[in-house]
PDB file of C-alpha atoms in Angstrom:
ATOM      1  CA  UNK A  81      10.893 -14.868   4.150  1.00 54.00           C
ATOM      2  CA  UNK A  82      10.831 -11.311   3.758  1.00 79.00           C
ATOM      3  CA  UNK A  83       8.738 -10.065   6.963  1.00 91.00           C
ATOM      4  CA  UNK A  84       8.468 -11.303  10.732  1.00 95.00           C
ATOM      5  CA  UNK A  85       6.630 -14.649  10.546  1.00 95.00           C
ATOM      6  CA  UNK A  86       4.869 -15.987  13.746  1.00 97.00           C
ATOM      7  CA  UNK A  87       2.630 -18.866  14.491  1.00 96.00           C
ATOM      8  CA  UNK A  88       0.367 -20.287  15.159  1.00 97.00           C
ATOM      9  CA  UNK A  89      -1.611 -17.139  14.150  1.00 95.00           C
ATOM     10  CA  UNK A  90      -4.477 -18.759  16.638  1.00 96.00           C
ATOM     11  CA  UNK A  91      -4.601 -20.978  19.374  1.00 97.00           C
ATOM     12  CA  UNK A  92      -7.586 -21.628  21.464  1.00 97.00           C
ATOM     13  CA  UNK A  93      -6.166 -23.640  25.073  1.00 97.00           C
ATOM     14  CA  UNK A  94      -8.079 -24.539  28.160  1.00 97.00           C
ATOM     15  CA  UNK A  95      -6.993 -22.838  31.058  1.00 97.00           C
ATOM     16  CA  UNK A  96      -4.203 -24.636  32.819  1.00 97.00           C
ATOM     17  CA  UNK A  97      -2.401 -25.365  29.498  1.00 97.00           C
ATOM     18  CA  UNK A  98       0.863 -24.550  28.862  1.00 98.00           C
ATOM     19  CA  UNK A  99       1.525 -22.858  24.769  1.00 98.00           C
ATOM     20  CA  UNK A 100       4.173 -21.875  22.771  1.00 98.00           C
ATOM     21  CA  UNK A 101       4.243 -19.135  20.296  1.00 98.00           C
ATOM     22  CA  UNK A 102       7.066 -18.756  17.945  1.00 97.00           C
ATOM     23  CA  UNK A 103       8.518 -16.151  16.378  1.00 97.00           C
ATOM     24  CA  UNK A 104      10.878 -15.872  12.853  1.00 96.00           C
ATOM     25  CA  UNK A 105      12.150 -12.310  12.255  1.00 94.00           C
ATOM     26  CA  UNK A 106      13.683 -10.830   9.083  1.00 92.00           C
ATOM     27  CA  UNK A 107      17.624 -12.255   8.293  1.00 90.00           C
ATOM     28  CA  UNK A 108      19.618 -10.043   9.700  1.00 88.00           C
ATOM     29  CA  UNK A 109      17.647  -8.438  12.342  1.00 90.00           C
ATOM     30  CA  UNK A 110      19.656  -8.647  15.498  1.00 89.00           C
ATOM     31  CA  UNK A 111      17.007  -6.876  17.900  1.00 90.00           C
ATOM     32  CA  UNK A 112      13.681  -9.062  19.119  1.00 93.00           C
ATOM     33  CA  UNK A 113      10.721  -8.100  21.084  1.00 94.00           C
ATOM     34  CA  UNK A 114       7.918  -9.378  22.255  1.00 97.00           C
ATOM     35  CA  UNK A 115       4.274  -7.366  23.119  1.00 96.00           C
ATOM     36  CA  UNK A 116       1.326  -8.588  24.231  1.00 96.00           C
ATOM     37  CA  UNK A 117      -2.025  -6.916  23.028  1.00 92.00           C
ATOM     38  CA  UNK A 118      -5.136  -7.591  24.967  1.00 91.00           C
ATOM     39  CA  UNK A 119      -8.485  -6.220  23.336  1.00 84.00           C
ATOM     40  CA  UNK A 120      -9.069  -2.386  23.258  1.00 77.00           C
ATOM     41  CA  UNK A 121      -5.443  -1.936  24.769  1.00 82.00           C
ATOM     42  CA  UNK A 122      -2.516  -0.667  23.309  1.00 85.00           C
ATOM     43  CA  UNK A 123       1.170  -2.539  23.155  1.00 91.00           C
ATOM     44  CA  UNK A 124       2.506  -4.138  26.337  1.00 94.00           C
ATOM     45  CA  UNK A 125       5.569  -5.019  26.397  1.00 94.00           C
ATOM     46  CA  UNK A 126       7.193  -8.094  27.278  1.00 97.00           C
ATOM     47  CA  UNK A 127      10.607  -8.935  26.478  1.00 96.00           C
ATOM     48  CA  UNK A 128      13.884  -7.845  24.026  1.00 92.00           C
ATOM     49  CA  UNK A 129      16.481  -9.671  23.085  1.00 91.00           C
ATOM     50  CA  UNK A 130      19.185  -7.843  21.368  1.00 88.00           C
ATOM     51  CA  UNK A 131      22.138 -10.051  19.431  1.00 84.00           C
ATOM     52  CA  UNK A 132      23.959 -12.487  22.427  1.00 84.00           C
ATOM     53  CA  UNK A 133      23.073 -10.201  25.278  1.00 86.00           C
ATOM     54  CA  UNK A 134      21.146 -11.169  28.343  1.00 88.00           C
ATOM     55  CA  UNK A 135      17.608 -10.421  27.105  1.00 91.00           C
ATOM     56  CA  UNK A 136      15.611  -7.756  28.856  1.00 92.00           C
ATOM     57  CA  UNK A 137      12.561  -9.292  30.800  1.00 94.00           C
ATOM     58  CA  UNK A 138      11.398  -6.354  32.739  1.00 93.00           C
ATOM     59  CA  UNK A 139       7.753  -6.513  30.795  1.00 94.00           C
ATOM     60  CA  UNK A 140       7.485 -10.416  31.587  1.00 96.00           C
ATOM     61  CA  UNK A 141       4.102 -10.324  33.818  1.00 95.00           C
ATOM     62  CA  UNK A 142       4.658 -13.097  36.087  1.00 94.00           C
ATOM     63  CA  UNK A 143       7.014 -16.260  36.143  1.00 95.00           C
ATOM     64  CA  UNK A 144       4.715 -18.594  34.051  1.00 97.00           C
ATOM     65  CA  UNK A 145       6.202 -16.214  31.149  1.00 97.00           C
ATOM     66  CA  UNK A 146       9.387 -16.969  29.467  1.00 97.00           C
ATOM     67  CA  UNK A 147      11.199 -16.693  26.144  1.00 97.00           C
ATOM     68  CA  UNK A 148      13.735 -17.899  24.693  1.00 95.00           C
ATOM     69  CA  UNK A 149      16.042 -16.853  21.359  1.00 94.00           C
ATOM     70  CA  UNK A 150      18.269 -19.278  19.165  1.00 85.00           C
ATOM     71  CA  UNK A 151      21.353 -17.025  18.201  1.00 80.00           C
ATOM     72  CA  UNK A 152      19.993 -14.224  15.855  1.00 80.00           C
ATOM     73  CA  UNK A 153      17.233 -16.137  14.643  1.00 89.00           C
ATOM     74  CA  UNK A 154      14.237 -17.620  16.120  1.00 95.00           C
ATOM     75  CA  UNK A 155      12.340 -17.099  19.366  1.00 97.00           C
ATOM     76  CA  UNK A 156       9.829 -18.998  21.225  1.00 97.00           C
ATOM     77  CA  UNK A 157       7.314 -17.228  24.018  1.00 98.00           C
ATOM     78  CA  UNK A 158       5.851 -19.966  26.435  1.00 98.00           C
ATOM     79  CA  UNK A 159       3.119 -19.400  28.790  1.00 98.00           C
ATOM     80  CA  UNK A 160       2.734 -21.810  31.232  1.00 98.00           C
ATOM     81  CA  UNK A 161      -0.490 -22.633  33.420  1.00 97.00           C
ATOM     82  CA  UNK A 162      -2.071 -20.476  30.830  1.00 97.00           C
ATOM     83  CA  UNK A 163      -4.937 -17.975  32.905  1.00 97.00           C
ATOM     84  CA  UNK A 164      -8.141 -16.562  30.698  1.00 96.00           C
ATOM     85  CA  UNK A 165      -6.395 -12.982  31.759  1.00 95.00           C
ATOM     86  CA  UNK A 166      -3.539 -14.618  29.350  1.00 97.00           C
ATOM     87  CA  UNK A 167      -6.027 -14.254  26.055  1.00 97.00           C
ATOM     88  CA  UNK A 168      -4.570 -11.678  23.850  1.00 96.00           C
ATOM     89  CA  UNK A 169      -2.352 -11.318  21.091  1.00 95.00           C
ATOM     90  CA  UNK A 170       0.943 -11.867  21.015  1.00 97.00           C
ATOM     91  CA  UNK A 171       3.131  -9.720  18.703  1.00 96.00           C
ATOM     92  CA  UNK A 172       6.687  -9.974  17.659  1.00 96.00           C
ATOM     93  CA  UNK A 173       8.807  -7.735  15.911  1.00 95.00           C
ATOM     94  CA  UNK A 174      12.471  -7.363  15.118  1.00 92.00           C
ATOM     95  CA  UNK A 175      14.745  -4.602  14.433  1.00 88.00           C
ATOM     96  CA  UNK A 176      18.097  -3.902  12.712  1.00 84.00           C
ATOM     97  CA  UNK A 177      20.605  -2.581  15.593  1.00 71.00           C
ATOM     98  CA  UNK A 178      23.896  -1.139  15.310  1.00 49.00           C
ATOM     99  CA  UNK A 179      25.478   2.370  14.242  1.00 41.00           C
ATOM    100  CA  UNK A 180      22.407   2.979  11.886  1.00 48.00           C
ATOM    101  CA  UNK A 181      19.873   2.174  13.877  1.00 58.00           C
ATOM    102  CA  UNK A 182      16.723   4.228  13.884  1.00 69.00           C
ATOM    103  CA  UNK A 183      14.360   2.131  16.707  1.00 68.00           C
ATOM    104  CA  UNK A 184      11.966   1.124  14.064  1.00 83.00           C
ATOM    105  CA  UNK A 185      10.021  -2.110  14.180  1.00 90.00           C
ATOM    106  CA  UNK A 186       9.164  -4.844  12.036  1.00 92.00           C
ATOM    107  CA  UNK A 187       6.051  -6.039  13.567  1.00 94.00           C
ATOM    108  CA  UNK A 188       4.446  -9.962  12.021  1.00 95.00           C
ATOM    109  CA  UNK A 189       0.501 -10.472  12.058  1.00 93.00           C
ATOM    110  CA  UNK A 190       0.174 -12.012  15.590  1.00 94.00           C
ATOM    111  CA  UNK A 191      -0.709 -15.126  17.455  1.00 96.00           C
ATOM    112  CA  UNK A 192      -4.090 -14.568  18.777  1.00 96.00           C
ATOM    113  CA  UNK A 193      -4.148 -16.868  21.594  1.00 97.00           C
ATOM    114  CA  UNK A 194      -7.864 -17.557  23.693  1.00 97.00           C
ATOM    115  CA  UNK A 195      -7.978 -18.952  27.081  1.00 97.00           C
ATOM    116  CA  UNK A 196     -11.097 -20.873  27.901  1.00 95.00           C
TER     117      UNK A 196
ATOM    118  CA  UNK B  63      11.131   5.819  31.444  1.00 80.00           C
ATOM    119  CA  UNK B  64       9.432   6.945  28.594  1.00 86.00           C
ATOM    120  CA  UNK B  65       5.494   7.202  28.225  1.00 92.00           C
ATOM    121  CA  UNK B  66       2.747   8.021  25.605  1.00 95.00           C
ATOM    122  CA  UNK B  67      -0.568   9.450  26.173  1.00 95.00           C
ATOM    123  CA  UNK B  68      -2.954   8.961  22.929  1.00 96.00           C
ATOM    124  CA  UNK B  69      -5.770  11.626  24.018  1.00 90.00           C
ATOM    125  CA  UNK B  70      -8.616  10.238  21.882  1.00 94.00           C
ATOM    126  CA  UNK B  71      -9.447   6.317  21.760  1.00 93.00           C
ATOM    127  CA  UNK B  72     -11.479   6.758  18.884  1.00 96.00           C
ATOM    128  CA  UNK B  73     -11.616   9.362  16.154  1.00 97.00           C
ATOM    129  CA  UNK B  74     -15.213   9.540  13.932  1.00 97.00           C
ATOM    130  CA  UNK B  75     -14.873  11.199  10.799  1.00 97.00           C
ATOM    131  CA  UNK B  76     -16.250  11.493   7.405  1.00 97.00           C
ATOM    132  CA  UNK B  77     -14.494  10.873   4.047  1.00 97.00           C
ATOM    133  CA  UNK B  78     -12.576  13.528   2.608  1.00 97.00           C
ATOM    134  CA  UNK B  79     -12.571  15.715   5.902  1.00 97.00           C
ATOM    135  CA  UNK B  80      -9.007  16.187   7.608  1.00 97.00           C
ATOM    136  CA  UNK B  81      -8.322  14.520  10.620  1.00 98.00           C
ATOM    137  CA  UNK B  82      -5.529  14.830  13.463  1.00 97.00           C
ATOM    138  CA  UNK B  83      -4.830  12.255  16.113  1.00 98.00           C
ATOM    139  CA  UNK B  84      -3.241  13.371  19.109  1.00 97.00           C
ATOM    140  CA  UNK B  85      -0.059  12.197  20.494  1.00 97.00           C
ATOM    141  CA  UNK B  86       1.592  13.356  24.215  1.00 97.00           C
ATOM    142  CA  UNK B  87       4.900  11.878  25.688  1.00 96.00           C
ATOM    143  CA  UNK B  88       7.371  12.313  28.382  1.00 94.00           C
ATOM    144  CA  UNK B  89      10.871  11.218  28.603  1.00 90.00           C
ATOM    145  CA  UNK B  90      13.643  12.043  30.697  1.00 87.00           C
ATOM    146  CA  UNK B  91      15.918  11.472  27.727  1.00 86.00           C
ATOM    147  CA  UNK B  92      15.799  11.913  23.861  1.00 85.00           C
ATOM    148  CA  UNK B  93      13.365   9.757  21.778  1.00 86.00           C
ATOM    149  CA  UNK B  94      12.736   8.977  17.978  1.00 89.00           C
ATOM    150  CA  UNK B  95       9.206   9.295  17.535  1.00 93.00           C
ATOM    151  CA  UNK B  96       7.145   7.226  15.813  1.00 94.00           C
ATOM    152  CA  UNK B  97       3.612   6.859  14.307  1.00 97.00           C
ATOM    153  CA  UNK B  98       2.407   3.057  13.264  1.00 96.00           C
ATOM    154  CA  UNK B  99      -1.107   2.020  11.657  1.00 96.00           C
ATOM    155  CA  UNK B 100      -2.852  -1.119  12.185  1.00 93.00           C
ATOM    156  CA  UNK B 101      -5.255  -2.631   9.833  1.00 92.00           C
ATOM    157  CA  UNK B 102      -8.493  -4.862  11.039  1.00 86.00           C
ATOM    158  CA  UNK B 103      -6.407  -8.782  11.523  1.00 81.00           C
ATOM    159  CA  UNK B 104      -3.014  -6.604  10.523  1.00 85.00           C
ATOM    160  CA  UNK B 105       0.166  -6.583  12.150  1.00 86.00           C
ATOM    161  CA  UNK B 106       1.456  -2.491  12.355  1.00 92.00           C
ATOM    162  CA  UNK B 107       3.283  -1.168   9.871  1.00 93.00           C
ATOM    163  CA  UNK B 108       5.209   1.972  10.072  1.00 93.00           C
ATOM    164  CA  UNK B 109       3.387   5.232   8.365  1.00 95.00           C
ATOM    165  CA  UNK B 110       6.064   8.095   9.513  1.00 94.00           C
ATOM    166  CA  UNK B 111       8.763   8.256  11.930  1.00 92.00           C
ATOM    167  CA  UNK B 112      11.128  11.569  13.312  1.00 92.00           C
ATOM    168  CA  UNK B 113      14.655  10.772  13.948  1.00 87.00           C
ATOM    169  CA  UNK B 114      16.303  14.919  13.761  1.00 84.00           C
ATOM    170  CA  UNK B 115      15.744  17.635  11.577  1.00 86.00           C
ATOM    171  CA  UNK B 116      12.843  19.005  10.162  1.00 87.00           C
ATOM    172  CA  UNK B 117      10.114  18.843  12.950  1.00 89.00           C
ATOM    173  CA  UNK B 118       7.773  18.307  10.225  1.00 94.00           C
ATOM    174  CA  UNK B 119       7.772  14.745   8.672  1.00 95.00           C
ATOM    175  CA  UNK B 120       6.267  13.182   5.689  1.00 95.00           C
ATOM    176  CA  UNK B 121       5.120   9.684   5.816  1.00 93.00           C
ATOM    177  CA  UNK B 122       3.041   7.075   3.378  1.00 92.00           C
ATOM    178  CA  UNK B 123      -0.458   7.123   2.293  1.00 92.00           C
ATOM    179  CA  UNK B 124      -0.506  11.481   2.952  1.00 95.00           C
ATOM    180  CA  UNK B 125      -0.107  11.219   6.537  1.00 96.00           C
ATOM    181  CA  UNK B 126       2.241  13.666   7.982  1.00 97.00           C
ATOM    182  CA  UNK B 127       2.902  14.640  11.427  1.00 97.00           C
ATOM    183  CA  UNK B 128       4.525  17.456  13.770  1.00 95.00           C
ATOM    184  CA  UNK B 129       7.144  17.295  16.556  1.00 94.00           C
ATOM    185  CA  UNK B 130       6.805  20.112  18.942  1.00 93.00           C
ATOM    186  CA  UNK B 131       9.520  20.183  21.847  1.00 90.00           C
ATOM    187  CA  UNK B 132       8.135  22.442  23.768  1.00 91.00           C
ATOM    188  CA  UNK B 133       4.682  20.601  24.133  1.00 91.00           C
ATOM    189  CA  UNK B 134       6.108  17.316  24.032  1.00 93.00           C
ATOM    190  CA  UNK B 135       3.678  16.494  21.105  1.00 95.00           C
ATOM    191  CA  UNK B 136       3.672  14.714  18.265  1.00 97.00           C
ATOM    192  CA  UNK B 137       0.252  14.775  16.393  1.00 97.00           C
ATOM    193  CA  UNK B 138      -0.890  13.046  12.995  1.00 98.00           C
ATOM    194  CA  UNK B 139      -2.661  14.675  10.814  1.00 97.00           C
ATOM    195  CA  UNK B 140      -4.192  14.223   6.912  1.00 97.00           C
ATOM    196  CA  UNK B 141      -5.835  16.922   4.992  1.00 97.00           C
ATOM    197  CA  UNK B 142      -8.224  14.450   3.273  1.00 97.00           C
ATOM    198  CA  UNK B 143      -8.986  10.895   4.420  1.00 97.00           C
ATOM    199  CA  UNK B 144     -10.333   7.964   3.034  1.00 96.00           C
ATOM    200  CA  UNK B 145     -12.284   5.006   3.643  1.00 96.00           C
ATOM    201  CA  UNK B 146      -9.241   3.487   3.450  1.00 95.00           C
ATOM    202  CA  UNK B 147      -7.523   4.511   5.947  1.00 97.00           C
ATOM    203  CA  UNK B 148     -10.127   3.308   8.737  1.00 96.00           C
ATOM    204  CA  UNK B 149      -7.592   1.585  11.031  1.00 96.00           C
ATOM    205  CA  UNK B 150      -5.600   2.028  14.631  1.00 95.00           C
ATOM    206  CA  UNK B 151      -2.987   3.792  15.080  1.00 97.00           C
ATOM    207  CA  UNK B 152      -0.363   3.921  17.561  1.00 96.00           C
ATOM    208  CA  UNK B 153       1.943   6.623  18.646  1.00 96.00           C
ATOM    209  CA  UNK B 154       5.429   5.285  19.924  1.00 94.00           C
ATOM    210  CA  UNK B 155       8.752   6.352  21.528  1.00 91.00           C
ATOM    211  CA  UNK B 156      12.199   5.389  21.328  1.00 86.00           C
ATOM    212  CA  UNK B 157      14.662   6.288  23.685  1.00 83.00           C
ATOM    213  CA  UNK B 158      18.058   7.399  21.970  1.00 79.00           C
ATOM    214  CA  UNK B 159      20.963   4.922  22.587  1.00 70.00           C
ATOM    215  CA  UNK B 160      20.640   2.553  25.456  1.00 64.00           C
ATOM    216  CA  UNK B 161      18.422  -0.713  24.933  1.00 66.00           C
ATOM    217  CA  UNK B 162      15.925   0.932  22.021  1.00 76.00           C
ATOM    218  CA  UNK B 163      12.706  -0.510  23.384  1.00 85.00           C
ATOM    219  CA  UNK B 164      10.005   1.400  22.087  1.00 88.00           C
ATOM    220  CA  UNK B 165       7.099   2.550  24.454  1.00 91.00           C
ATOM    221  CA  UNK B 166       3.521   3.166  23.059  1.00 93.00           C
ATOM    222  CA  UNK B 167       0.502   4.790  23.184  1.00 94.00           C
ATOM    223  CA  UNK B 168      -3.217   2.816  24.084  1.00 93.00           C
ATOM    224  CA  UNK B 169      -4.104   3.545  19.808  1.00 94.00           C
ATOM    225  CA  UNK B 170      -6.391   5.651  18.617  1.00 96.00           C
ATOM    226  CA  UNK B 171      -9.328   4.371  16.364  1.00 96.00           C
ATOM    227  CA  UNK B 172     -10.074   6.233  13.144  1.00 97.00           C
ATOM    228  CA  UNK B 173     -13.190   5.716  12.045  1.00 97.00           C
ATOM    229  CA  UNK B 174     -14.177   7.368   8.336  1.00 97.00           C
ATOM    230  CA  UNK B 175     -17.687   6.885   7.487  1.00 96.00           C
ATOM    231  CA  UNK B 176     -18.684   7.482   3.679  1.00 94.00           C
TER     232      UNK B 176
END
């Protein structure tokens, strides 16, 4: 497609649960990230993944996160033993890298994900 | 590290009036700037960015915005807003070279009432 795609775009879980969220950026887009937005807050970030280096998971908040990237293309953001502090929503984004690179961000719609 | 203070969480204004939303940052290095707008159930979009040049950029919808060095500021402004253009914004930086991972602002609100 022509813009980030992510899904679902909501999940309700019961706390405990473990989730996935998934992520397609634009062709071409080398650069990843993942934020998390929680309500009235601005962009937290979680993770980058930029072509086949080691991703940067300095915003990961604890150890249930993790996220992983197939080559260029997909990525998946699982939450394990899912906490109600986890509700939020998850936003993806991808970038174009290289020589003309200007930092700016594709951003999809979200997965709003509630913890119960 | 980079950081970006947003003074004002929400901004009330009425149609037509100008409006300017405040944007602050530090950095220990050079940063692109960047302003994006989110729409109610929206994922952002970008309205304006500065790169180099001209401290005064041009972005979509009539938004424009100023870089100023030496106050480390980077407000958004519009001479005449709409109804429209009720949405959040977010005020971003982008550190030059190294692993581009933009840092942003808390979003300001703008409110226009008709």
């Amino acid at each position: 497609g022509a813009g980030v795609s992510q899904s679902p775009s909501n999940k309700v879980t019961e706390k405990g649960k473990d989730v996935e969220l998934r992520c397609d950026p634009i062709s071409g887009h080398t650069a990843l990230y993942w934020y998390r937005q929680r309500l009235g807050q601005g962009l937290e970030f979680l993770i980058y993944f930029q072509g086949n280096s080691a991703p940067d998971k300095s915003g990961l908040p604890s150890d249930r996160f993790s996220a992983e990237r197939t080559g260029e293309s997909v990525s998946t953001l699982t939450i394990q033993r899912t906490q109600q502090e986890d509700s939020a929503v998850y936003l993806c984004a991808s970038s174009l890298m290289g020589g003309s690179n200007t930092g700016e961000l594709f951003f999809g719609e979200g997965s709003r994900l509630t913890v119960l | 590290a980079q950081s970006v203070t947003q003074l004002d969480s929400q901004v009330p204004v009425f149609e037509e009036a100008p409006v300017e939303l405040r944007c602050n940052y530090s950095s220990s290095v050079s940063v692109y700037l960047f302003w994006y707008v989110q729409y109610p159930n929206q994922g952002l979009q970008l309205l304006l960015k500065y790169l180099s040049g001209s401290t005064l950029v041009k972005g979509i919808n009539g938004f424009e915005a100023e870089f100023n060095k030496s106050q480390t500021s980077f407000h958004l402004r519009k001479p005449s807003v709409h109804i429209s253009d009720t949405a959040e914004y977010f005020c971003a930086v982008s550190p030059l070279g190294g692993s581009y991972i933009p840092t942003f602002g808390r979003g300001t609100s703008l409110i226009v009432h008709p």
